[in-house]
Amino acid sequence: MPSDKLYNDPKLVEFYDIENGWAADSEYLKSISAGHTSILDLGCGTGLLTSALAATGKRVVGVDPAVAMLDVARLRPGGDRVRWVEGDGRTIRLNESFDLVLLSGHAFQVFLTREDQLSVLQTIAVHLAPEGSFIFDSRNPRMEEWRKWTPAESERDIVHTVLGKILAWNDVRHDAETDIVEYGTFYRIAKDGCTYAAQSKIAFPSYEDLVSMMDEVGLVVERWLGGWDGRPFEISAPEIIPIGRRR
């Protein structure tokens, strides 16, 4: 989790924005933030979305446990408008409240146990203003997206502005007993053959699990989305995206 090289090794963090740039989730979250004046971005990563939200004049705090990610975030254009905090989503307590608390990029899935997932949901709850909203995303386990994370299906070419052409790929292992997925991420630099690699683990909580945990920590879901295109959640949707408030 916090020790994952993918997020903590500066050499690997260099590839993060190339693979995880501005996308449909960023666009949706920027859109729904329009009616909010204060935002807590848990698991803010390199701060691409966080900085964009702060650029509109909102009070924005970005929290992440990975120093290497925050180092990138602080240097990002507009990063000086954000208060960056090194912290763990399970335990961070800022003693302030926000109109909107978000956790995007499937960051919720790095918390592997029900206990840890409940702790993150409690963090969301304690930082919500009375009329505040929360939103986060998690892949729908029914769709078994991880089955495509094999070397053959995931191989791709990316381009780094300094290192040039990079061959990237993943591999994957699934623990049927725990439903934990462990996947490798690999980057091979074309000009010298140097390869950077990391091993990561993520969980796939079900819709039913999320409903139960949300109720346990006092969160009420007002809308369930099944994708960042705004579709409603149903059992074959790719995403599980709850939007709600404190009870």
JSON list of N, CA, C and O in Angstrom, two decimals, residues 7 11 13 28-29 69 90 98 109 112-113 118 124 133 147 150 169-170 191 193 202 207 209 229 231:
[
{"chain": "A", "resi": 7, "resn": "TYR", "atom": "N", "xyz": [4.17, 4.18, -6.62]},
{"chain": "A", "resi": 7, "resn": "TYR", "atom": "CA", "xyz": [3.84, 5.52, -6.15]},
{"chain": "A", "resi": 7, "resn": "TYR", "atom": "C", "xyz": [4.96, 6.18, -5.34]},
{"chain": "A", "resi": 7, "resn": "TYR", "atom": "O", "xyz": [4.92, 7.39, -5.12]},
{"chain": "A", "resi": 11, "resn": "LYS", "atom": "N", "xyz": [11.49, 7.29, -9.97]},
{"chain": "A", "resi": 11, "resn": "LYS", "atom": "CA", "xyz": [11.70, 6.87, -11.35]},
{"chain": "A", "resi": 11, "resn": "LYS", "atom": "C", "xyz": [10.42, 6.30, -11.95]},
{"chain": "A", "resi": 11, "resn": "LYS", "atom": "O", "xyz": [10.16, 6.45, -13.15]},
{"chain": "A", "resi": 13, "resn": "VAL", "atom": "N", "xyz": [7.31, 7.09, -10.71]},
{"chain": "A", "resi": 13, "resn": "VAL", "atom": "CA", "xyz": [6.33, 8.17, -10.68]},
{"chain": "A", "resi": 13, "resn": "VAL", "atom": "C", "xyz": [6.40, 9.02, -11.95]},
{"chain": "A", "resi": 13, "resn": "VAL", "atom": "O", "xyz": [5.41, 9.60, -12.38]},
{"chain": "A", "resi": 28, "resn": "TYR", "atom": "N", "xyz": [-15.51, 14.67, -15.01]},
{"chain": "A", "resi": 28, "resn": "TYR", "atom": "CA", "xyz": [-16.75, 14.57, -14.23]},
{"chain": "A", "resi": 28, "resn": "TYR", "atom": "C", "xyz": [-16.58, 15.23, -12.87]},
{"chain": "A", "resi": 28, "resn": "TYR", "atom": "O", "xyz": [-17.44, 16.00, -12.42]},
{"chain": "A", "resi": 29, "resn": "LEU", "atom": "N", "xyz": [-15.46, 14.95, -12.21]},
{"chain": "A", "resi": 29, "resn": "LEU", "atom": "CA", "xyz": [-15.23, 15.51, -10.88]},
{"chain": "A", "resi": 29, "resn": "LEU", "atom": "C", "xyz": [-15.06, 17.02, -10.92]},
{"chain": "A", "resi": 29, "resn": "LEU", "atom": "O", "xyz": [-15.53, 17.73, -10.02]},
{"chain": "A", "resi": 69, "resn": "MET", "atom": "N", "xyz": [5.00, 11.29, -5.06]},
{"chain": "A", "resi": 69, "resn": "MET", "atom": "CA", "xyz": [3.86, 11.84, -5.79]},
{"chain": "A", "resi": 69, "resn": "MET", "atom": "C", "xyz": [3.63, 13.30, -5.41]},
{"chain": "A", "resi": 69, "resn": "MET", "atom": "O", "xyz": [3.38, 14.16, -6.26]},
{"chain": "A", "resi": 90, "resn": "ARG", "atom": "N", "xyz": [-6.51, 6.31, 5.87]},
{"chain": "A", "resi": 90, "resn": "ARG", "atom": "CA", "xyz": [-7.16, 5.59, 6.96]},
{"chain": "A", "resi": 90, "resn": "ARG", "atom": "C", "xyz": [-7.13, 6.37, 8.27]},
{"chain": "A", "resi": 90, "resn": "ARG", "atom": "O", "xyz": [-8.01, 6.20, 9.13]},
{"chain": "A", "resi": 98, "resn": "PHE", "atom": "N", "xyz": [-15.23, 19.89, 4.82]},
{"chain": "A", "resi": 98, "resn": "PHE", "atom": "CA", "xyz": [-15.21, 20.25, 3.40]},
{"chain": "A", "resi": 98, "resn": "PHE", "atom": "C", "xyz": [-16.58, 20.02, 2.78]},
{"chain": "A", "resi": 98, "resn": "PHE", "atom": "O", "xyz": [-17.32, 19.11, 3.18]},
{"chain": "A", "resi": 109, "resn": "GLN", "atom": "N", "xyz": [-9.27, 1.13, -3.83]},
{"chain": "A", "resi": 109, "resn": "GLN", "atom": "CA", "xyz": [-8.94, -0.30, -3.96]},
{"chain": "A", "resi": 109, "resn": "GLN", "atom": "C", "xyz": [-7.57, -0.67, -3.39]},
{"chain": "A", "resi": 109, "resn": "GLN", "atom": "O", "xyz": [-7.28, -1.87, -3.25]},
{"chain": "A", "resi": 112, "resn": "LEU", "atom": "N", "xyz": [-6.85, -3.00, 1.38]},
{"chain": "A", "resi": 112, "resn": "LEU", "atom": "CA", "xyz": [-7.08, -4.41, 1.07]},
{"chain": "A", "resi": 112, "resn": "LEU", "atom": "C", "xyz": [-8.05, -5.12, 2.00]},
{"chain": "A", "resi": 112, "resn": "LEU", "atom": "O", "xyz": [-8.64, -6.14, 1.61]},
{"chain": "A", "resi": 113, "resn": "THR", "atom": "N", "xyz": [-8.24, -4.63, 3.21]},
{"chain": "A", "resi": 113, "resn": "THR", "atom": "CA", "xyz": [-9.10, -5.33, 4.17]},
{"chain": "A", "resi": 113, "resn": "THR", "atom": "C", "xyz": [-10.35, -4.52, 4.45]},
{"chain": "A", "resi": 113, "resn": "THR", "atom": "O", "xyz": [-10.38, -3.29, 4.27]},
{"chain": "A", "resi": 118, "resn": "LEU", "atom": "N", "xyz": [-13.19, 0.42, 5.93]},
{"chain": "A", "resi": 118, "resn": "LEU", "atom": "CA", "xyz": [-14.05, 1.13, 6.88]},
{"chain": "A", "resi": 118, "resn": "LEU", "atom": "C", "xyz": [-13.34, 2.37, 7.42]},
{"chain": "A", "resi": 118, "resn": "LEU", "atom": "O", "xyz": [-13.97, 3.43, 7.61]},
{"chain": "A", "resi": 124, "resn": "ILE", "atom": "N", "xyz": [-13.61, 9.87, 5.39]},
{"chain": "A", "resi": 124, "resn": "ILE", "atom": "CA", "xyz": [-14.49, 10.68, 4.54]},
{"chain": "A", "resi": 124, "resn": "ILE", "atom": "C", "xyz": [-15.60, 11.30, 5.39]},
{"chain": "A", "resi": 124, "resn": "ILE", "atom": "O", "xyz": [-15.87, 12.51, 5.31]},
{"chain": "A", "resi": 133, "resn": "SER", "atom": "N", "xyz": [-20.80, 16.67, 0.28]},
{"chain": "A", "resi": 133, "resn": "SER", "atom": "CA", "xyz": [-20.96, 15.47, -0.55]},
{"chain": "A", "resi": 133, "resn": "SER", "atom": "C", "xyz": [-19.64, 14.72, -0.65]},
{"chain": "A", "resi": 133, "resn": "SER", "atom": "O", "xyz": [-18.56, 15.31, -0.52]},
{"chain": "A", "resi": 147, "resn": "ARG", "atom": "N", "xyz": [-8.54, -9.58, -15.58]},
{"chain": "A", "resi": 147, "resn": "ARG", "atom": "CA", "xyz": [-8.19, -10.67, -16.50]},
{"chain": "A", "resi": 147, "resn": "ARG", "atom": "C", "xyz": [-7.48, -10.17, -17.76]},
{"chain": "A", "resi": 147, "resn": "ARG", "atom": "O", "xyz": [-6.80, -10.94, -18.44]},
{"chain": "A", "resi": 150, "resn": "THR", "atom": "N", "xyz": [-2.79, -9.02, -18.56]},
{"chain": "A", "resi": 150, "resn": "THR", "atom": "CA", "xyz": [-1.74, -9.98, -18.89]},
{"chain": "A", "resi": 150, "resn": "THR", "atom": "C", "xyz": [-0.72, -9.30, -19.80]},
{"chain": "A", "resi": 150, "resn": "THR", "atom": "O", "xyz": [-1.04, -8.30, -20.46]},
{"chain": "A", "resi": 169, "resn": "TRP", "atom": "N", "xyz": [3.99, -2.82, -19.91]},
{"chain": "A", "resi": 169, "resn": "TRP", "atom": "CA", "xyz": [3.08, -3.96, -19.85]},
{"chain": "A", "resi": 169, "resn": "TRP", "atom": "C", "xyz": [2.80, -4.30, -18.39]},
{"chain": "A", "resi": 169, "resn": "TRP", "atom": "O", "xyz": [3.44, -3.78, -17.48]},
{"chain": "A", "resi": 170, "resn": "ASN", "atom": "N", "xyz": [1.83, -5.17, -18.19]},
{"chain": "A", "resi": 170, "resn": "ASN", "atom": "CA", "xyz": [1.47, -5.65, -16.85]},
{"chain": "A", "resi": 170, "resn": "ASN", "atom": "C", "xyz": [1.45, -7.17, -16.83]},
{"chain": "A", "resi": 170, "resn": "ASN", "atom": "O", "xyz": [1.40, -7.81, -17.87]},
{"chain": "A", "resi": 191, "resn": "LYS", "atom": "N", "xyz": [15.84, 2.89, -25.69]},
{"chain": "A", "resi": 191, "resn": "LYS", "atom": "CA", "xyz": [17.20, 3.25, -26.11]},
{"chain": "A", "resi": 191, "resn": "LYS", "atom": "C", "xyz": [18.29, 2.54, -25.33]},
{"chain": "A", "resi": 191, "resn": "LYS", "atom": "O", "xyz": [19.41, 2.41, -25.83]},
{"chain": "A", "resi": 193, "resn": "GLY", "atom": "N", "xyz": [17.32, -0.31, -22.90]},
{"chain": "A", "resi": 193, "resn": "GLY", "atom": "CA", "xyz": [16.83, -1.58, -22.39]},
{"chain": "A", "resi": 193, "resn": "GLY", "atom": "C", "xyz": [16.61, -1.63, -20.90]},
{"chain": "A", "resi": 193, "resn": "GLY", "atom": "O", "xyz": [16.20, -2.67, -20.36]},
{"chain": "A", "resi": 202, "resn": "ILE", "atom": "N", "xyz": [-4.41, -4.83, -5.04]},
{"chain": "A", "resi": 202, "resn": "ILE", "atom": "CA", "xyz": [-5.66, -4.08, -4.88]},
{"chain": "A", "resi": 202, "resn": "ILE", "atom": "C", "xyz": [-6.80, -5.05, -4.56]},
{"chain": "A", "resi": 202, "resn": "ILE", "atom": "O", "xyz": [-6.75, -6.23, -4.91]},
{"chain": "A", "resi": 207, "resn": "TYR", "atom": "N", "xyz": [-20.48, -4.36, -4.60]},
{"chain": "A", "resi": 207, "resn": "TYR", "atom": "CA", "xyz": [-21.51, -3.35, -4.34]},
{"chain": "A", "resi": 207, "resn": "TYR", "atom": "C", "xyz": [-22.16, -3.60, -2.97]},
{"chain": "A", "resi": 207, "resn": "TYR", "atom": "O", "xyz": [-22.35, -2.67, -2.18]},
{"chain": "A", "resi": 209, "resn": "ASP", "atom": "N", "xyz": [-20.88, -5.14, -0.39]},
{"chain": "A", "resi": 209, "resn": "ASP", "atom": "CA", "xyz": [-19.91, -4.79, 0.66]},
{"chain": "A", "resi": 209, "resn": "ASP", "atom": "C", "xyz": [-19.91, -3.28, 0.91]},
{"chain": "A", "resi": 209, "resn": "ASP", "atom": "O", "xyz": [-19.88, -2.83, 2.05]},
{"chain": "A", "resi": 229, "resn": "ASP", "atom": "N", "xyz": [-19.27, 8.26, -17.37]},
{"chain": "A", "resi": 229, "resn": "ASP", "atom": "CA", "xyz": [-20.14, 8.89, -18.35]},
{"chain": "A", "resi": 229, "resn": "ASP", "atom": "C", "xyz": [-21.50, 9.21, -17.75]},
{"chain": "A", "resi": 229, "resn": "ASP", "atom": "O", "xyz": [-22.40, 9.71, -18.42]},
{"chain": "A", "resi": 231, "resn": "ARG", "atom": "N", "xyz": [-23.69, 7.00, -16.38]},
{"chain": "A", "resi": 231, "resn": "ARG", "atom": "CA", "xyz": [-24.68, 5.92, -16.43]},
{"chain": "A", "resi": 231, "resn": "ARG", "atom": "C", "xyz": [-25.00, 5.43, -15.01]},
{"chain": "A", "resi": 231, "resn": "ARG", "atom": "O", "xyz": [-24.13, 5.45, -14.13]}
]
